[in-house]
Amino acid sequence: MIEEHVRDTLNWAGNYEYRAVTLEHPTSLADLQRAVAAATRISALGSRHSFNDIADTPGTLVSLDVMDPAVEVDEAARTVTVGAGVRYGVLAGHLQRRGFALHNLASLPHISIGGAIATATHGSGNANGNLATAVVGLELVTASGDVMTVAKGDADFDGMVVGLGALGVVHRVTLRIEPSFDVRQDVFTEVPWDAVLADYDAATSAAYSVSLFTDWAGDTIGQAWLKSRTDSGAPAPGEFYGGVAADRAYHPVPGVAADHCTQQLGVPGPWSDRLAHFRLAFTPSNGEELQTEYLVGREHAVAAIQAVRNLAPKIAPLLLVSEVRSMAADELWLSNNYQRAGIGLHFTWKPLQPEVEALLPELEAALAPFGMRPHWGKLFAADARQLAPVYPRFDDFRDLAVRLDPEGKFRNAFLDRTIFGTAG
């Protein structure tokens, strides 16, 4: 067990300072069990890519970053079991070498598996569920220090995957995998909004994964990134709704060099080097940004996009870039796509937190008619009173958390505000 005092410990973006007393790095499952059993308050710390206090605690933070990842591929079952502290990019490289793949990756391959699934982090694609939908098994250390193993199909499994850190410390995760595949990435610029909004579902079905980057101002989408599987049988995307095919590589943020981005210009390559927007070998930025994301039902895509465009004069001065993506529905209780296909409206803000936080309530009010659900790991203003009505299994999750952690060992300010507060 490696222990250190938490002092000046910041998240990746540098906008949040953790308030825990100690930070422990267990080197074995037994170490982790002892840390959890001994603590009065404890939370797991992933790759620190959350922009709020979801991973903090007034007691002990525990990081799995030095534990043995012990990647175990079951070729017959088409699964991989891996330590929750492993980064997606590391796992992707391992799977690619074995001839296997995950169904999707988030924009950043630098995030930890445990943190990503706990917050329903996602990639893109009309037919692709978020990263947590690949989970078929969990091993977690509960408040007593005991090990609990659950598998897909078990009672409450769908409530435990997107667990927000409220149920225990996830030690190992089993994920569904598939044979490896190649992807080509094509970028189009200056895509007319009207053309895309005339048939949003068709536009976002133009490739395996489609990302639209915009500043919300004007009549065109700045960039459309199309990631196409070469085994799909579909022709290479020669055009996209009147946009201009890129003749050079682009970074999502206008004016930033594309050196750290994954290969573009239609050059095929392994899924592990294309599905994320950024390369694992490089930090995509200095972290000097803030992030917010709201997910709404796909049936509201056009109306929600128009509602955000109406706020462009207030959004644009604070914005680096926005990304619009689509995801498939799932059955995970606290997933942003629980029982509904959805779109994500993502905002990468300049590091102007007071100004951004002042705008969020107005932005959330504009999206509230569409069943807005905020990404759990990013900045948002909504509390339990606003969140409970848009999650049909919200009360079931609260009951599950109380059952597994009756003393509130894993409770923190974030959970008190967003889950255990007055649910109206």
Coordinates of C-alpha atoms in Angstrom, one line a residue:
M1 CA 0.0 0.0 0.0
I2 CA 1.4 3.4 -1.0
E3 CA -0.1 6.3 0.9
E4 CA 0.3 10.0 0.5
H5 CA -1.3 13.1 1.9
V6 CA -3.6 14.9 -0.5
R7 CA -2.3 18.4 -0.9
D8 CA -2.8 20.5 -4.0
T9 CA -4.2 17.5 -5.8
L10 CA -6.1 18.7 -8.9
N11 CA -8.2 17.1 -11.5
W12 CA -6.9 16.9 -15.1
A13 CA -8.4 20.3 -16.0
G14 CA -7.1 22.0 -12.9
N15 CA -10.5 23.4 -12.0
Y16 CA -11.1 21.2 -9.0
E17 CA -8.9 20.6 -6.0
Y18 CA -9.6 17.3 -4.1
R19 CA -10.4 17.7 -0.4
A20 CA -9.7 14.2 0.8
V21 CA -7.2 13.7 3.7
T22 CA -5.2 10.9 2.1
L23 CA -4.7 9.2 -1.2
E24 CA -3.9 5.5 -1.2
H25 CA -2.5 3.4 -4.0
P26 CA -3.2 -0.3 -3.1
T27 CA -0.9 -2.8 -4.9
S28 CA -3.2 -5.8 -4.4
L29 CA -6.8 -6.7 -3.9
A30 CA -6.1 -7.5 -0.2
D31 CA -4.6 -4.0 0.1
L32 CA -7.8 -2.5 -1.4
Q33 CA -10.0 -4.5 0.9
R34 CA -8.1 -3.3 3.9
A35 CA -8.3 0.3 2.8
V36 CA -12.1 0.2 2.2
A37 CA -12.8 -1.7 5.4
A38 CA -10.7 0.7 7.5
A39 CA -12.1 3.9 6.1
T40 CA -15.0 5.9 7.5
R41 CA -15.4 7.7 4.1
I42 CA -13.8 6.6 0.9
S43 CA -14.1 7.2 -2.9
A44 CA -12.3 5.7 -5.9
L45 CA -10.2 8.1 -8.0
G46 CA -9.9 7.3 -11.7
S47 CA -7.9 9.2 -14.3
R48 CA -9.1 12.6 -12.8
H49 CA -10.9 13.5 -16.0
S50 CA -14.1 14.5 -14.2
F51 CA -14.8 18.2 -14.0
N52 CA -16.8 18.1 -10.8
D53 CA -16.6 16.6 -7.3
I54 CA -18.0 13.1 -8.2
A55 CA -14.7 11.4 -7.2
D56 CA -14.0 13.3 -4.1
T57 CA -14.5 12.4 -0.4
P58 CA -13.9 14.0 3.0
G59 CA -11.9 10.9 3.9
T60 CA -9.7 8.7 1.8
L61 CA -9.2 8.6 -2.0
V62 CA -8.1 5.3 -3.4
S63 CA -6.5 5.0 -6.8
L64 CA -6.0 1.6 -8.6
D65 CA -3.3 3.0 -10.9
V66 CA -0.4 0.8 -9.6
M67 CA -2.4 -2.4 -9.3
D68 CA -1.7 -5.4 -11.7
P69 CA -4.0 -4.9 -14.7
A70 CA -4.1 -8.7 -15.3
V71 CA -5.8 -8.5 -18.7
E72 CA -7.5 -11.8 -19.3
V73 CA -9.0 -12.5 -22.8
D74 CA -11.6 -15.3 -23.0
E75 CA -11.7 -16.0 -26.7
A76 CA -14.5 -18.5 -26.5
A77 CA -16.8 -16.2 -24.5
R78 CA -15.6 -13.1 -26.4
T79 CA -14.9 -11.2 -23.2
V80 CA -11.9 -9.5 -21.6
T81 CA -11.5 -9.0 -17.8
V82 CA -9.2 -6.2 -16.8
G83 CA -8.4 -4.0 -13.8
A84 CA -10.7 -1.0 -13.4
G85 CA -7.8 1.4 -13.2
V86 CA -6.5 0.5 -16.7
R87 CA -6.8 3.2 -19.3
Y88 CA -8.9 2.4 -22.4
G89 CA -6.0 3.2 -24.8
V90 CA -3.8 0.6 -23.0
L91 CA -6.6 -2.0 -23.1
A92 CA -7.3 -1.2 -26.8
G93 CA -3.6 -1.8 -27.7
H94 CA -3.6 -5.1 -25.9
L95 CA -6.8 -6.3 -27.5
Q96 CA -5.7 -5.2 -31.0
R97 CA -2.5 -7.3 -30.6
R98 CA -4.7 -10.3 -29.7
G99 CA -7.0 -9.7 -32.7
F100 CA -10.0 -8.3 -30.8
A101 CA -11.8 -5.0 -30.3
L102 CA -14.2 -3.1 -28.2
H103 CA -17.3 -1.8 -29.9
N104 CA -16.4 1.8 -29.3
L105 CA -14.1 4.3 -27.6
A106 CA -14.6 7.8 -26.1
S107 CA -12.9 10.9 -27.5
L108 CA -10.0 10.4 -25.1
P109 CA -8.2 7.0 -24.8
H110 CA -6.6 8.3 -21.6
I111 CA -9.6 7.7 -19.3
S112 CA -9.8 4.8 -16.9
I113 CA -12.2 1.9 -17.5
G114 CA -13.8 2.1 -14.0
G115 CA -14.3 5.8 -14.1
A116 CA -15.8 5.8 -17.6
I117 CA -18.4 3.1 -17.0
A118 CA -19.3 4.5 -13.7
T119 CA -20.3 7.8 -15.4
A120 CA -21.8 6.3 -18.6
T121 CA -19.1 7.9 -20.7
H122 CA -19.7 7.3 -24.4
G123 CA -18.4 7.4 -28.0
S124 CA -20.6 7.9 -31.0
G125 CA -22.8 6.0 -33.4
N126 CA -26.5 5.6 -33.9
A127 CA -26.2 1.8 -33.2
N128 CA -23.5 2.1 -30.5
G129 CA -24.3 2.1 -26.8
N130 CA -22.1 3.9 -24.4
L131 CA -19.0 2.3 -23.0
A132 CA -20.8 0.8 -20.0
T133 CA -23.0 -1.2 -22.3
A134 CA -20.1 -3.5 -23.0
V135 CA -19.9 -4.5 -19.3
V136 CA -21.0 -8.1 -18.6
G137 CA -19.4 -8.5 -15.2
L138 CA -18.1 -6.5 -12.2
E139 CA -16.0 -7.3 -9.2
L140 CA -16.2 -4.7 -6.5
V141 CA -15.2 -4.2 -2.9
T142 CA -18.2 -3.3 -0.8
A143 CA -18.3 -1.1 2.3
S144 CA -17.4 -4.0 4.6
G145 CA -14.3 -4.8 2.6
D146 CA -15.8 -7.9 1.1
V147 CA -15.6 -8.8 -2.6
M148 CA -18.8 -8.9 -4.5
T149 CA -19.0 -10.3 -8.0
V150 CA -22.0 -9.7 -10.3
A151 CA -22.7 -10.7 -13.9
K152 CA -25.1 -9.6 -16.6
G153 CA -28.5 -11.1 -15.9
D154 CA -28.1 -10.9 -12.1
A155 CA -30.6 -9.0 -10.0
D156 CA -29.7 -5.3 -9.9
F157 CA -26.9 -5.7 -12.4
D158 CA -28.3 -3.0 -14.6
G159 CA -28.3 -0.7 -11.6
M160 CA -24.7 -1.4 -10.6
V161 CA -22.8 -0.7 -13.8
V162 CA -23.3 3.1 -13.9
G163 CA -22.7 3.3 -10.2
L164 CA -21.3 6.8 -9.7
G165 CA -19.0 5.4 -7.0
A166 CA -21.9 5.0 -4.7
L167 CA -22.0 1.2 -4.4
G168 CA -18.3 0.2 -3.8
V169 CA -14.9 0.4 -5.4
V170 CA -14.9 -1.5 -8.7
H171 CA -11.8 -3.7 -8.8
R172 CA -12.1 -5.6 -12.1
V173 CA -14.4 -5.3 -15.1
T174 CA -15.4 -7.9 -17.7
L175 CA -16.3 -6.4 -21.1
R176 CA -17.8 -7.8 -24.3
I177 CA -15.3 -7.9 -27.2
E178 CA -15.5 -8.7 -30.9
P179 CA -13.0 -9.5 -33.7
S180 CA -10.7 -6.6 -34.6
F181 CA -11.8 -4.3 -37.4
D182 CA -10.3 -1.4 -39.4
V183 CA -11.7 2.1 -39.5
R184 CA -11.1 5.1 -41.9
Q185 CA -11.7 8.6 -40.7
D186 CA -12.9 11.3 -43.1
V187 CA -13.5 15.0 -42.2
F188 CA -15.8 17.4 -43.9
T189 CA -15.9 21.1 -43.2
E190 CA -18.6 23.9 -43.5
V191 CA -21.5 21.5 -43.5
P192 CA -24.9 23.3 -43.8
W193 CA -27.0 22.9 -40.7
D194 CA -30.2 22.9 -42.7
A195 CA -29.1 19.9 -44.7
V196 CA -28.2 17.8 -41.6
L197 CA -31.3 18.8 -39.7
A198 CA -33.6 17.9 -42.6
D199 CA -32.8 14.3 -41.8
Y200 CA -30.7 14.1 -38.6
D201 CA -30.9 10.3 -38.3
A202 CA -29.7 9.7 -41.9
A203 CA -26.9 12.2 -41.4
T204 CA -25.7 10.5 -38.2
S205 CA -26.1 7.0 -39.9
A206 CA -23.6 8.0 -42.6
A207 CA -20.8 6.2 -40.8
Y208 CA -20.2 3.9 -37.9
S209 CA -19.5 7.0 -35.8
V210 CA -20.3 10.6 -36.7
S211 CA -19.2 13.7 -34.7
L212 CA -20.4 17.2 -35.5
F213 CA -18.2 20.0 -34.2
T214 CA -19.7 23.5 -34.0
D215 CA -19.5 26.9 -32.3
W216 CA -23.4 27.1 -32.7
A217 CA -23.1 30.4 -34.6
G218 CA -23.8 30.8 -38.3
D219 CA -25.4 28.4 -40.8
T220 CA -22.8 25.8 -41.0
I221 CA -21.2 23.0 -38.9
G222 CA -17.5 23.6 -38.7
Q223 CA -16.4 20.0 -39.0
A224 CA -18.0 16.6 -39.4
W225 CA -15.8 13.6 -38.4
L226 CA -17.0 10.3 -40.0
K227 CA -15.4 7.1 -38.7
S228 CA -16.3 4.2 -41.1
R229 CA -15.7 0.5 -40.6
T230 CA -14.0 -0.9 -43.7
D231 CA -15.8 -4.2 -43.2
S232 CA -19.2 -2.7 -43.5
G233 CA -19.5 -3.1 -47.2
A234 CA -20.5 0.6 -47.6
P235 CA -18.6 2.8 -50.0
A236 CA -16.2 5.3 -48.7
P237 CA -17.9 8.6 -47.8
G238 CA -17.2 10.9 -50.8
E239 CA -19.5 13.6 -49.7
F240 CA -21.4 14.7 -46.6
Y241 CA -24.5 16.9 -46.9
G242 CA -22.8 19.6 -48.9
G243 CA -19.7 19.9 -46.8
V244 CA -16.2 20.3 -48.1
A245 CA -13.9 17.2 -48.0
A246 CA -10.8 18.0 -45.9
D247 CA -7.5 18.0 -47.7
R248 CA -5.5 18.1 -44.4
A249 CA -5.9 16.9 -40.9
Y250 CA -8.0 18.9 -38.4
H251 CA -8.2 19.4 -34.7
P252 CA -11.7 19.8 -33.3
V253 CA -10.8 23.2 -31.9
P254 CA -10.3 25.6 -34.7
G255 CA -6.8 26.9 -35.1
V256 CA -5.2 24.1 -33.1
A257 CA -2.6 21.8 -34.7
A258 CA -3.9 18.3 -35.4
D259 CA -0.6 16.6 -34.4
H260 CA -2.2 14.8 -31.4
C261 CA -5.4 13.7 -33.3
T262 CA -5.9 10.2 -34.7
Q263 CA -5.2 9.6 -38.4
Q264 CA -7.7 11.2 -40.8
L265 CA -7.8 11.7 -44.6
G266 CA -9.5 8.3 -45.1
V267 CA -6.4 6.3 -44.3
P268 CA -7.6 2.9 -43.0
G269 CA -6.2 1.6 -39.7
P270 CA -7.0 -0.4 -36.6
W271 CA -10.1 0.6 -34.6
S272 CA -7.7 1.2 -31.6
D273 CA -6.0 4.0 -33.6
R274 CA -9.2 5.6 -35.1
L275 CA -12.3 5.4 -32.8
A276 CA -10.9 7.9 -30.3
H277 CA -10.3 11.5 -31.5
F278 CA -6.9 11.7 -29.8
R279 CA -3.8 9.5 -29.6
L280 CA -2.9 7.8 -26.3
A281 CA 0.8 8.8 -26.7
F282 CA 0.0 12.5 -26.4
T283 CA -1.9 14.6 -23.9
P284 CA -4.6 16.2 -26.1
S285 CA -4.3 19.6 -24.4
N286 CA -2.9 21.2 -21.3
G287 CA -6.2 20.6 -19.6
E288 CA -7.0 24.3 -19.7
E289 CA -10.7 23.7 -20.5
L290 CA -14.0 22.9 -18.8
Q291 CA -16.6 20.5 -20.1
T292 CA -20.4 20.1 -19.9
E293 CA -22.6 17.7 -21.7
Y294 CA -26.4 17.2 -21.9
L295 CA -28.1 14.2 -23.4
V296 CA -31.6 14.2 -24.8
G297 CA -33.8 11.7 -26.6
R298 CA -33.0 11.4 -30.3
E299 CA -36.6 12.2 -31.2
H300 CA -35.9 15.7 -29.9
A301 CA -32.6 16.1 -31.7
V302 CA -33.6 18.9 -34.1
A303 CA -35.6 20.8 -31.5
A304 CA -32.8 20.6 -28.9
I305 CA -30.1 21.6 -31.4
Q306 CA -32.2 24.6 -32.4
A307 CA -32.7 25.5 -28.7
V308 CA -28.9 25.6 -28.2
R309 CA -28.4 27.6 -31.5
N310 CA -30.8 30.2 -30.1
L311 CA -28.4 30.7 -27.2
A312 CA -25.4 31.0 -29.5
P313 CA -24.7 34.7 -28.6
K314 CA -24.3 33.7 -24.9
I315 CA -22.5 30.4 -25.6
A316 CA -19.9 31.4 -28.2
P317 CA -17.9 33.9 -26.1
L318 CA -17.2 31.1 -23.5
L319 CA -16.7 28.2 -25.9
L320 CA -13.7 26.5 -27.4
V321 CA -15.9 24.0 -29.4
S322 CA -19.0 21.9 -29.1
E323 CA -19.5 18.3 -30.3
V324 CA -22.8 16.6 -31.2
R325 CA -23.0 12.8 -31.2
S326 CA -25.6 10.0 -31.2
M327 CA -25.9 6.9 -29.0
A328 CA -28.1 3.8 -28.8
A329 CA -30.6 3.1 -26.0
D330 CA -29.7 0.8 -23.1
E331 CA -31.1 -0.6 -19.9
L332 CA -28.6 0.7 -17.4
W333 CA -30.6 2.6 -14.7
L334 CA -28.5 5.7 -14.5
S335 CA -27.2 5.7 -18.1
N336 CA -28.0 9.0 -19.9
N337 CA -29.5 6.7 -22.6
Y338 CA -31.7 4.5 -20.3
Q339 CA -34.5 3.2 -22.6
R340 CA -34.0 5.9 -25.2
A341 CA -31.7 6.5 -28.1
G342 CA -30.1 9.9 -27.6
I343 CA -27.9 12.7 -28.7
G344 CA -25.1 14.3 -26.7
L345 CA -24.7 18.1 -26.8
H346 CA -21.1 18.5 -25.5
F347 CA -19.5 21.9 -24.7
T348 CA -15.8 22.3 -24.3
W349 CA -15.5 25.7 -22.5
K350 CA -12.7 28.1 -22.0
P351 CA -11.4 28.0 -18.4
L352 CA -13.9 30.6 -17.2
Q353 CA -15.7 28.7 -14.6
P354 CA -17.7 31.4 -12.9
E355 CA -19.1 32.6 -16.3
V356 CA -19.8 29.1 -17.4
E357 CA -21.6 28.1 -14.2
A358 CA -23.7 31.3 -14.5
L359 CA -24.8 30.2 -17.9
L360 CA -25.6 26.5 -17.1
P361 CA -29.0 27.0 -15.5
E362 CA -30.2 28.9 -18.6
L363 CA -28.8 26.2 -20.9
E364 CA -30.4 23.5 -18.8
A365 CA -33.8 25.3 -18.8
A366 CA -33.7 25.5 -22.6
L367 CA -33.1 21.7 -22.8
A368 CA -35.4 20.7 -19.9
P369 CA -38.5 20.1 -22.2
F370 CA -36.5 17.4 -24.0
G371 CA -35.8 15.3 -20.9
M372 CA -32.3 16.7 -20.5
R373 CA -29.8 14.4 -18.6
P374 CA -26.4 15.8 -17.8
H375 CA -23.2 13.8 -18.1
W376 CA -22.4 12.7 -14.5
G377 CA -18.7 13.6 -14.7
K378 CA -19.0 17.1 -16.2
L379 CA -20.1 20.5 -15.0
F380 CA -23.9 20.9 -14.5
A381 CA -26.3 22.7 -12.2
A382 CA -29.2 20.2 -11.8
D383 CA -29.7 18.5 -8.5
A384 CA -31.8 15.5 -7.4
R385 CA -35.1 17.4 -7.7
Q386 CA -34.5 17.9 -11.4
L387 CA -32.8 14.6 -12.1
A388 CA -35.2 12.2 -10.4
P389 CA -38.1 12.7 -12.9
V390 CA -35.9 11.9 -15.9
Y391 CA -34.6 8.6 -14.6
P392 CA -37.4 6.0 -14.2
R393 CA -35.2 3.9 -11.9
F394 CA -33.8 6.8 -9.9
D395 CA -35.5 5.7 -6.6
D396 CA -34.4 2.1 -7.2
F397 CA -30.8 3.2 -7.5
R398 CA -31.0 5.1 -4.3
D399 CA -32.5 2.1 -2.5
L400 CA -29.7 -0.1 -3.9
A401 CA -27.0 2.3 -2.7
V402 CA -28.5 2.4 0.8
R403 CA -28.7 -1.4 0.8
L404 CA -25.1 -1.9 -0.2
D405 CA -23.7 1.0 1.8
P406 CA -26.1 1.6 4.8
E407 CA -23.5 3.7 6.7
G408 CA -22.8 6.0 3.7
K409 CA -19.1 5.1 3.5
F410 CA -19.1 6.0 -0.2
R411 CA -21.3 9.1 0.1
N412 CA -19.9 12.5 -0.8
A413 CA -21.1 16.0 -1.6
F414 CA -21.8 15.1 -5.2
L415 CA -24.0 12.2 -4.3
D416 CA -25.7 14.1 -1.6
R417 CA -26.5 16.8 -4.1
T418 CA -27.5 14.8 -7.1
I419 CA -28.8 11.5 -5.8
F420 CA -29.7 11.6 -2.1
G421 CA -31.0 15.2 -2.0
T422 CA -34.7 15.9 -2.1
A423 CA -36.0 14.0 -5.1
G424 CA -39.3 15.8 -5.1

